[in-house]
Amino acid sequence: MEFQFISVALLLLLQPSNLLALDNGLALTPPMGWLAWERYACDIDCTNDPDSCINEKLFMDMADHMASHGFRNLGYEFINIDDCWATKMRDDKGMLQADPVRFPNGIKALADYVHSKGLKLGIYGDLGSHTCGGYPGSLGYVEKDAKTFADWGVDMLKLDGCYASEADYETGYPEMSKALNATGRPIVFSCSWPAYIKTPNYTRIAEVCNLWRNYDDINDSWDSVLGIITHYAQNQDQFQPFAAPGQWNDPDMLIIGDFGLSLEQQKAQMAMWAIFAAPLFMSNDLRKLPKESKDILQNKEVIAINQDKMGKQGRLIASSITKHSGQRKSPEVTNMVFARPLDGGDLAVAMLNTGHFSGPHNITVSFKDAGVSWSKASVRDVMNGMDLGMFTDSFSAPVNPTGVRLVRLTPAK
Ligand SMILES: *[C@@H]1O[C@H](CO)[C@@H](O)[C@H](O)[C@H]1NC(C)=O
Ligand SMILES: *[C@@H]1O[C@H](CO)[C@@H](O)[C@H](O)[C@H]1NC(C)=O
Ligand SMILES: *[C@@H]1O[C@H](CO)[C@@H](O)[C@H](O)[C@H]1NC(C)=O
C-alpha cells in the first residue's frame, strides 16, 4: 500500500479575532470536569437503575471521586448536570425546579456540597420552549432562569438549542449571555449554537459564549470519535482561528473509561482533544474507572498541552490518502498529522492512523509542514513519557491502527 502525503496550506499564524471576546474573565484555559450526558443520558428510572439515574447522589458520588482520586488537583473542577434534572412544569411562580424525588435537597444544596469538595457545579438548560428531553426551556424566561441558576450557586451553564428557530439562536444566546452577566455571578457559558445552524458567525458566537459545540453529539464508539476529528480537520478554516483564552471550540465529551473504545483509541481521543485545545469533560463512571483509563485521563504532560496558556487550537498540517486495489470505491484518509504551537516555542504534534487500513503505519512529520522556523528539535513522546532523541527536518514513528502518537518538539538551542 502506498501513502501519498499531501501538505495542507499553512495557516498556523492566523490571528484569532478575540478582540471582542466574551468579557467574563472565565475559561482562560479549556474548562475541565465531568458531564453526565454521554454515559447517563436521560435515565430517570431510579427504581431499576439506582446507581445510574440522574439524581443528586450521582453528582455527589462523582464529586467525591473527583476530589479524592486525583482529578481535582489536575484541573478537573466542574461537575456538570445535563438534561432531565427538572420537573416537567415550572412552579406556580414560573420558576424552574429540580425533580423533588431525584433531587430532594434541591440544586442549591447540591451546589453547596460540590463547592465543599473544592469543585464547581454546572447545569443544563435550553433556549427554546423545551429542552431536548422535553423539560421546560428558557424561551420567555431568560432573565428569570439566569437569576435562578445564580441564586443556586451554579458556576457553568450549558444552553442547548432544541425546540428553537434560527432566529431564536440569534437572539437567545446573546440574551442569556447578558442575563448571566447581569446576575453578577461568574458563570461559564457553554453554547450549542453552531451545532444547530448551517453557517455560524464565529465572530459573533465568541462575543457571547466561552465554549461552543460545533458538531454532532459524541457516542461511545471509535466511529463517532473519528467522525468528530475528521469534521475538525475538514472545517478547520471555519472555526480553528476563533479558539483562544476564554473562547473554545468544543468537540464534546471524553468517553475514556466507557465501553466502546480500545485502550489505543482512548489514548487517541485524549491526544486529539489535547491538540484541539478542547474542553475536557469526562462522561464515565468514576466509581468504576479502569486503572489504565484513569492513567490516560490523568497524564500530566498531555493535560499540560491541552491547558497551554497561549490557547491556540492545533491544525491539520498533512494527511495521506491510500488507494487500495479491491472493493473499496474511493481512496480513504489513512493518516493525519496535526500541530499545535505552545507557549514558550515548543510544538505539540499528533500523528493519527485512522485505522482504515490494517497494521501500524510509519508516519512522518516534516518540520517545514508544521510551519516552524527551526530544523532541529528534541522529541518527547508525551503519552508514554519517553524522550526519543534529537531529529533534523522531520520525525517518523510507527503509529498503531486507530492510534495517535503525541509528541512534543523542543527546538535545539
Ligand atoms: C460583565 O461584563 C463586564 C464587561 O462587559 C465585565 O467587566 C464583568 O466582569 C462581567 N461580569 C460577570 C459576572 O460576568
Ligand atoms: C458576524 O458578527 C460580527 C460581530 O457581531 C459582525 O460584525 C458581522 O457583521 C457578522 N457577519 C455576518 C456575515 O453577519
Ligand atoms: C454514533 O456515531 C456514529 C458516527 O457519527 C454514527 O454513525 C452512529 O450511528 C452513532 N451511533 C449511535 C448509537 O447513535
Coordinates of C-alpha atoms and ligand atoms in Angstrom, one line a residue:
M1 CA 0.0 0.0 0.0
E2 CA 1.2 3.5 -0.9
F3 CA 0.9 6.5 1.3
Q4 CA 0.7 9.8 -0.6
F5 CA 1.4 12.7 1.7
I6 CA -0.4 15.9 1.0
S7 CA 0.6 19.1 2.8
V8 CA -2.2 21.3 3.9
A9 CA -2.0 25.0 3.5
L10 CA -0.3 26.6 6.4
L11 CA -2.4 29.0 8.5
L12 CA -0.9 28.5 11.9
L13 CA -0.4 32.2 12.2
L14 CA -3.9 33.3 11.5
Q15 CA -4.9 35.8 14.1
P16 CA -7.8 34.8 16.3
S17 CA -10.4 37.6 16.3
N18 CA -10.8 37.6 20.0
L19 CA -10.7 41.3 20.5
L20 CA -14.4 41.3 21.4
A21 CA -14.4 38.0 23.3
L22 CA -17.0 37.5 26.0
D23 CA -15.5 39.5 28.8
N24 CA -16.3 37.5 32.0
G25 CA -12.7 36.5 32.8
L26 CA -13.6 32.8 32.8
A27 CA -12.3 29.7 31.0
L28 CA -8.9 31.2 30.2
T29 CA -7.8 27.6 29.5
P30 CA -10.2 24.9 28.3
P31 CA -12.5 24.0 31.2
M32 CA -12.1 20.5 32.6
G33 CA -14.5 18.3 34.6
W34 CA -17.3 15.8 34.3
L35 CA -20.6 15.9 32.4
A36 CA -23.4 13.3 32.8
W37 CA -24.9 13.1 29.3
E38 CA -23.0 10.6 27.1
R39 CA -22.9 8.0 29.9
Y40 CA -26.2 8.6 31.7
A41 CA -28.3 10.4 29.2
C42 CA -31.9 10.8 30.5
D43 CA -32.1 7.8 32.7
I44 CA -34.7 8.9 35.3
D45 CA -35.6 5.3 36.5
C46 CA -34.0 5.4 39.9
T47 CA -36.0 2.3 41.0
N48 CA -34.4 0.0 38.5
D49 CA -31.1 1.9 38.0
P50 CA -30.3 3.4 41.4
D51 CA -26.6 3.9 40.5
S52 CA -27.0 5.3 37.1
C53 CA -30.1 7.5 37.1
I54 CA -30.0 11.3 37.1
N55 CA -30.3 12.2 40.8
E56 CA -28.3 14.1 43.3
K57 CA -26.5 11.0 44.5
L58 CA -24.9 10.5 41.1
F59 CA -23.4 14.0 41.1
M60 CA -22.3 13.8 44.8
D61 CA -20.6 10.4 44.1
M62 CA -18.8 11.9 41.1
A63 CA -17.8 15.0 43.2
D64 CA -16.4 12.7 45.9
H65 CA -14.3 10.7 43.3
M66 CA -13.1 13.8 41.5
A67 CA -11.9 15.2 44.8
S68 CA -10.4 12.1 46.3
H69 CA -8.9 10.3 43.3
G70 CA -6.5 13.0 42.0
F71 CA -8.7 14.6 39.3
R72 CA -9.4 17.9 41.1
N73 CA -5.7 18.5 41.7
L74 CA -5.0 18.1 38.0
G75 CA -7.6 20.7 37.0
Y76 CA -10.8 18.7 36.5
E77 CA -13.1 21.1 38.5
F78 CA -16.6 21.0 37.1
I79 CA -19.4 18.5 38.0
N80 CA -22.0 19.2 35.3
I81 CA -25.6 18.2 35.2
D82 CA -27.1 17.7 31.8
D83 CA -30.8 17.3 30.8
C84 CA -33.6 15.7 32.8
W85 CA -32.9 17.3 36.2
A86 CA -36.0 19.4 36.3
T87 CA -39.7 18.9 36.8
K88 CA -41.8 18.9 33.6
M89 CA -43.6 22.0 34.7
R90 CA -42.4 25.3 36.2
D91 CA -43.7 26.1 39.7
D92 CA -46.6 28.5 40.2
K93 CA -44.2 31.5 40.2
G94 CA -42.8 30.4 36.8
M95 CA -39.5 29.2 38.3
L96 CA -37.6 26.1 37.2
Q97 CA -37.5 23.5 39.9
A98 CA -35.5 20.3 40.4
D99 CA -37.3 17.0 40.4
P100 CA -38.3 16.6 44.1
V101 CA -37.9 12.8 44.2
R102 CA -34.5 12.7 42.5
F103 CA -33.1 15.9 43.9
P104 CA -34.8 16.0 47.3
N105 CA -32.4 18.7 48.7
G106 CA -32.6 20.9 45.6
I107 CA -29.8 22.3 43.4
K108 CA -28.6 24.8 45.9
A109 CA -27.8 22.1 48.4
L110 CA -26.0 20.1 45.6
A111 CA -24.0 23.2 44.7
D112 CA -23.0 23.7 48.3
Y113 CA -21.9 20.1 48.5
V114 CA -19.9 20.3 45.3
H115 CA -18.3 23.6 46.5
S116 CA -17.4 21.9 49.8
K117 CA -15.3 19.5 47.8
G118 CA -13.4 22.4 46.2
L119 CA -15.3 21.8 42.9
K120 CA -17.8 23.8 40.8
L121 CA -21.3 22.9 39.6
G122 CA -22.6 23.1 36.1
I123 CA -26.3 22.9 35.0
Y124 CA -28.2 22.5 31.7
G125 CA -30.9 24.5 30.0
D126 CA -32.3 25.2 26.5
L127 CA -33.1 28.4 24.8
G128 CA -36.1 27.0 23.1
S129 CA -39.5 26.2 24.5
H130 CA -38.3 22.8 25.8
T131 CA -35.1 21.0 26.4
C132 CA -34.2 18.2 24.1
G133 CA -35.6 15.8 26.7
G134 CA -38.9 17.7 26.9
Y135 CA -38.3 19.7 30.1
P136 CA -39.1 23.4 30.4
G137 CA -36.9 25.7 28.2
S138 CA -35.9 29.3 28.8
L139 CA -37.8 30.9 25.9
G140 CA -39.6 33.8 27.6
Y141 CA -37.8 33.1 30.9
V142 CA -34.2 34.1 30.2
E143 CA -33.6 36.6 33.0
K144 CA -35.6 34.6 35.5
D145 CA -33.7 31.4 34.8
A146 CA -30.3 33.1 34.8
K147 CA -31.2 34.6 38.2
T148 CA -32.3 31.1 39.4
F149 CA -29.1 29.5 38.4
A150 CA -27.0 32.3 40.0
D151 CA -29.1 32.1 43.3
W152 CA -28.5 28.4 43.4
G153 CA -24.7 28.9 43.2
V154 CA -24.3 27.4 39.7
D155 CA -20.9 28.0 38.1
M156 CA -21.5 26.9 34.5
L157 CA -24.5 26.7 32.1
K158 CA -24.8 24.6 29.0
L159 CA -27.6 26.0 26.9
D160 CA -28.9 23.6 24.3
G161 CA -30.9 24.6 21.2
C162 CA -33.8 22.1 20.8
Y163 CA -37.3 23.4 20.1
A164 CA -36.0 26.7 18.7
S165 CA -35.8 28.5 15.4
E166 CA -32.8 30.0 13.7
A167 CA -34.0 33.5 14.8
D168 CA -34.2 32.2 18.4
Y169 CA -30.4 31.4 18.3
E170 CA -29.5 34.9 17.1
T171 CA -31.4 36.5 20.0
G172 CA -31.5 33.7 22.6
Y173 CA -27.8 33.1 23.1
P174 CA -26.8 36.8 23.4
E175 CA -29.8 37.4 25.7
M176 CA -28.7 34.6 28.1
S177 CA -25.1 35.8 28.0
K178 CA -26.2 39.2 29.0
A179 CA -28.6 37.9 31.7
L180 CA -25.8 35.7 33.2
N181 CA -23.6 38.8 33.3
A182 CA -26.3 40.8 35.0
T183 CA -26.5 38.3 37.8
G184 CA -23.0 39.3 38.9
R185 CA -22.1 35.7 39.4
P186 CA -19.2 34.3 37.3
I187 CA -20.9 31.6 35.2
V188 CA -19.0 29.9 32.3
F189 CA -21.3 29.9 29.3
S190 CA -21.4 26.8 27.0
C191 CA -23.4 27.2 23.8
S192 CA -24.7 24.6 21.3
W193 CA -25.3 27.4 18.8
P194 CA -23.0 26.4 15.9
A195 CA -24.1 22.8 16.0
Y196 CA -27.6 23.8 15.1
I197 CA -27.1 26.2 12.1
K198 CA -25.5 25.9 8.7
T199 CA -23.2 29.0 8.6
P200 CA -22.3 30.0 12.1
N201 CA -20.8 33.5 12.6
Y202 CA -18.0 32.6 14.9
T203 CA -17.0 36.2 15.5
R204 CA -20.5 36.7 17.0
I205 CA -20.5 33.4 18.9
A206 CA -17.2 34.2 20.5
E207 CA -18.6 37.5 21.8
V208 CA -21.3 35.7 23.6
C209 CA -20.1 32.2 24.7
N210 CA -17.0 30.8 26.4
L211 CA -17.3 27.5 24.5
W212 CA -19.5 26.1 21.9
R213 CA -20.3 22.8 20.3
N214 CA -19.6 22.6 16.6
Y215 CA -20.9 19.2 15.6
D216 CA -22.9 16.1 16.5
D217 CA -23.2 14.5 19.9
I218 CA -20.4 12.1 20.7
N219 CA -21.4 8.4 21.3
D220 CA -19.4 5.5 22.7
S221 CA -17.7 4.4 19.5
W222 CA -14.5 5.0 17.5
D223 CA -16.7 5.9 14.5
S224 CA -18.0 8.8 16.5
V225 CA -14.6 9.9 17.7
L226 CA -13.1 9.7 14.2
G227 CA -16.1 11.5 12.7
I228 CA -15.5 14.4 15.1
I229 CA -11.8 14.5 14.3
T230 CA -12.5 14.4 10.6
H231 CA -15.0 17.2 10.9
Y232 CA -12.5 19.3 12.8
A233 CA -9.8 18.6 10.1
Q234 CA -12.1 19.3 7.2
N235 CA -13.6 22.5 8.6
Q236 CA -10.7 23.9 10.5
D237 CA -10.5 27.2 8.5
Q238 CA -14.1 27.9 9.6
F239 CA -13.5 27.7 13.3
Q240 CA -10.0 26.9 14.4
P241 CA -8.9 30.6 14.4
F242 CA -11.5 31.5 17.0
A243 CA -10.1 29.3 19.8
A244 CA -8.4 31.5 22.3
P245 CA -8.3 32.1 26.1
G246 CA -12.0 32.4 27.2
Q247 CA -13.4 31.0 23.9
W248 CA -13.2 27.4 22.8
N249 CA -14.4 25.0 20.2
D250 CA -16.0 22.0 21.9
P251 CA -15.8 18.6 20.2
D252 CA -17.9 17.1 23.0
M253 CA -17.2 14.8 26.0
L254 CA -14.3 12.4 26.7
I255 CA -15.6 8.8 26.6
I256 CA -12.4 7.4 28.1
G257 CA -13.2 4.7 30.6
D258 CA -16.6 3.7 29.0
F259 CA -17.2 0.6 26.8
G260 CA -16.7 1.5 23.1
L261 CA -13.0 2.4 22.8
S262 CA -9.9 0.2 22.9
L263 CA -7.0 1.3 25.0
E264 CA -5.3 2.6 21.9
Q265 CA -8.4 4.6 20.9
Q266 CA -8.8 6.1 24.4
K267 CA -5.2 7.4 24.2
A268 CA -6.1 8.7 20.7
Q269 CA -9.1 10.7 22.0
M270 CA -7.1 12.2 24.8
A271 CA -4.2 13.1 22.5
M272 CA -6.5 14.7 19.9
W273 CA -8.6 16.6 22.5
A274 CA -5.2 18.0 23.8
I275 CA -4.2 19.1 20.3
F276 CA -7.6 20.7 19.7
A277 CA -7.4 22.8 22.9
A278 CA -10.8 21.1 23.7
P279 CA -12.7 21.4 26.9
L280 CA -12.1 18.1 28.8
F281 CA -15.4 16.8 30.2
M282 CA -15.3 13.1 31.1
S283 CA -18.6 11.3 30.8
N284 CA -17.9 8.0 32.5
D285 CA -18.3 6.2 35.8
L286 CA -15.5 7.4 38.1
R287 CA -16.6 4.9 40.7
K288 CA -15.7 2.0 38.3
L289 CA -12.9 3.6 36.2
P290 CA -10.3 1.1 34.9
K291 CA -6.8 2.0 36.1
E292 CA -5.5 2.3 32.6
S293 CA -8.2 4.8 31.6
K294 CA -7.5 6.8 34.8
D295 CA -3.9 6.9 33.8
I296 CA -4.7 8.4 30.4
L297 CA -7.1 11.0 31.9
Q298 CA -4.5 11.9 34.5
N299 CA -1.5 12.1 32.2
K300 CA 0.1 15.4 33.3
E301 CA 2.1 16.1 30.1
V302 CA -0.9 15.6 27.9
I303 CA -3.0 17.8 30.2
A304 CA -0.3 20.5 30.0
I305 CA -0.6 20.6 26.2
N306 CA -4.4 20.8 26.5
Q307 CA -4.1 23.6 29.0
D308 CA -1.3 25.6 27.3
K309 CA -1.9 29.2 28.2
M310 CA -1.4 30.5 24.6
G311 CA -4.7 28.8 23.8
K312 CA -4.0 28.1 20.1
Q313 CA -6.0 25.2 18.7
G314 CA -4.0 22.7 16.6
R315 CA -4.4 22.3 12.9
L316 CA -4.2 19.6 10.4
I317 CA -0.9 20.1 8.6
A318 CA -0.7 16.9 6.4
S319 CA -2.7 13.9 5.6
S320 CA -2.3 10.9 3.4
I321 CA -4.8 9.1 1.2
T322 CA -4.4 5.5 0.3
K323 CA -5.7 3.9 -2.9
H324 CA -6.4 0.3 -2.3
S325 CA -7.0 -2.2 -5.0
G326 CA -10.1 -4.1 -4.1
Q327 CA -13.8 -3.5 -3.5
R328 CA -13.4 0.0 -2.0
K329 CA -14.8 2.6 -4.3
S330 CA -12.8 5.7 -3.2
P331 CA -9.4 6.3 -1.6
E332 CA -9.6 6.9 2.1
V333 CA -7.7 9.1 4.5
T334 CA -5.3 6.8 6.3
N335 CA -3.0 9.2 8.3
M336 CA -3.4 12.7 9.6
V337 CA -0.8 15.0 11.2
F338 CA -1.9 17.9 13.4
A339 CA 0.3 20.5 15.1
R340 CA -0.3 23.0 17.9
P341 CA 2.2 25.8 18.8
L342 CA 2.8 26.1 22.5
D343 CA 3.7 28.9 24.8
G344 CA 7.5 29.2 25.0
G345 CA 8.1 27.9 21.5
D346 CA 7.6 24.2 21.7
L347 CA 5.3 22.4 19.2
A348 CA 2.9 19.6 20.0
V349 CA 2.3 17.1 17.2
A350 CA -0.3 14.4 16.9
M351 CA 0.2 11.7 14.3
L352 CA -3.1 9.7 13.7
N353 CA -3.5 6.4 12.0
T354 CA -7.3 6.4 11.2
G355 CA -7.4 2.6 11.1
H356 CA -8.9 2.4 7.6
F357 CA -6.1 0.1 6.6
S358 CA -4.7 -2.5 9.0
G359 CA -1.3 -2.6 10.5
P360 CA 0.9 0.1 12.1
H361 CA 1.9 2.9 9.7
N362 CA 5.1 4.7 9.7
I363 CA 4.0 8.4 9.9
T364 CA 6.4 11.3 9.2
V365 CA 6.0 14.9 10.3
S366 CA 8.1 17.4 8.3
F367 CA 9.1 20.4 10.5
K368 CA 8.6 22.6 7.4
D369 CA 5.0 21.5 7.0
A370 CA 4.5 22.3 10.7
G371 CA 5.4 25.9 9.9
V372 CA 8.3 26.3 12.4
S373 CA 11.5 28.2 11.7
W374 CA 13.8 25.7 13.2
S375 CA 15.0 22.4 11.7
K376 CA 16.4 20.6 14.7
A377 CA 14.4 19.6 17.7
S378 CA 14.4 17.1 20.6
V379 CA 11.3 14.9 20.5
R380 CA 9.4 13.6 23.5
D381 CA 6.6 11.0 23.4
V382 CA 4.3 12.7 26.0
M383 CA 1.7 9.9 26.2
N384 CA 4.4 7.4 27.1
G385 CA 6.7 9.7 28.9
M386 CA 9.8 8.9 26.8
D387 CA 12.5 11.0 25.2
L388 CA 13.1 9.9 21.7
G389 CA 16.2 12.0 20.9
M390 CA 17.2 14.8 18.5
F391 CA 15.8 15.0 15.0
T392 CA 16.6 17.2 12.0
D393 CA 14.0 18.3 9.4
S394 CA 11.5 15.6 10.2
F395 CA 10.4 12.9 12.7
S396 CA 9.0 9.5 11.9
A397 CA 7.5 6.8 14.0
P398 CA 5.2 3.8 13.7
V399 CA 1.6 4.5 14.8
N400 CA -0.9 1.7 15.6
P401 CA -4.3 1.4 13.8
T402 CA -6.8 3.8 15.4
G403 CA -4.0 5.2 17.4
V404 CA -2.2 8.5 17.8
R405 CA 1.4 9.3 18.7
L406 CA 1.5 12.6 20.6
V407 CA 4.9 14.2 20.7
R408 CA 6.3 17.5 22.0
L409 CA 9.1 19.1 20.0
T410 CA 11.5 21.4 21.7
P411 CA 13.8 23.3 19.2
A412 CA 17.5 22.8 19.7
K413 CA 19.3 25.9 21.1
Ligands
LIG1 C1 -20.0 41.5 32.9 O1 -19.4 42.1 31.8 C2 -18.4 43.1 32.1 C3 -17.9 43.8 30.8 O2 -18.9 43.9 29.9 C4 -17.3 42.5 32.8 O3 -16.3 43.5 33.2 C5 -17.7 41.8 34.0 O4 -16.7 41.1 34.6 C6 -18.8 40.8 33.7 N1 -19.4 40.2 34.9 C7 -19.7 38.9 35.0 C8 -20.2 38.5 36.3 O5 -19.6 38.1 34.1
LIG2 C1 -20.7 38.4 12.3 O1 -20.7 39.0 13.6 C2 -19.9 40.2 13.7 C3 -19.8 40.6 15.2 O2 -21.0 40.7 15.8 C4 -20.5 41.3 12.8 O3 -19.7 42.4 12.9 C5 -20.5 40.7 11.4 O4 -21.2 41.7 10.6 C6 -21.3 39.4 11.3 N1 -21.1 38.8 10.0 C7 -22.1 38.5 9.3 C8 -21.8 37.9 7.9 O5 -23.3 38.6 9.6
LIG3 C1 -22.6 7.0 16.8 O1 -21.9 7.9 15.9 C2 -21.6 7.4 14.6 C3 -20.8 8.4 13.9 O2 -21.4 9.7 13.8 C4 -22.9 7.1 13.9 O3 -22.6 6.5 12.6 C5 -23.7 6.1 14.7 O4 -24.9 5.8 14.1 C6 -23.9 6.6 16.2 N1 -24.4 5.5 17.0 C7 -25.5 5.7 17.7 C8 -25.9 4.5 18.5 O5 -26.1 6.8 17.8

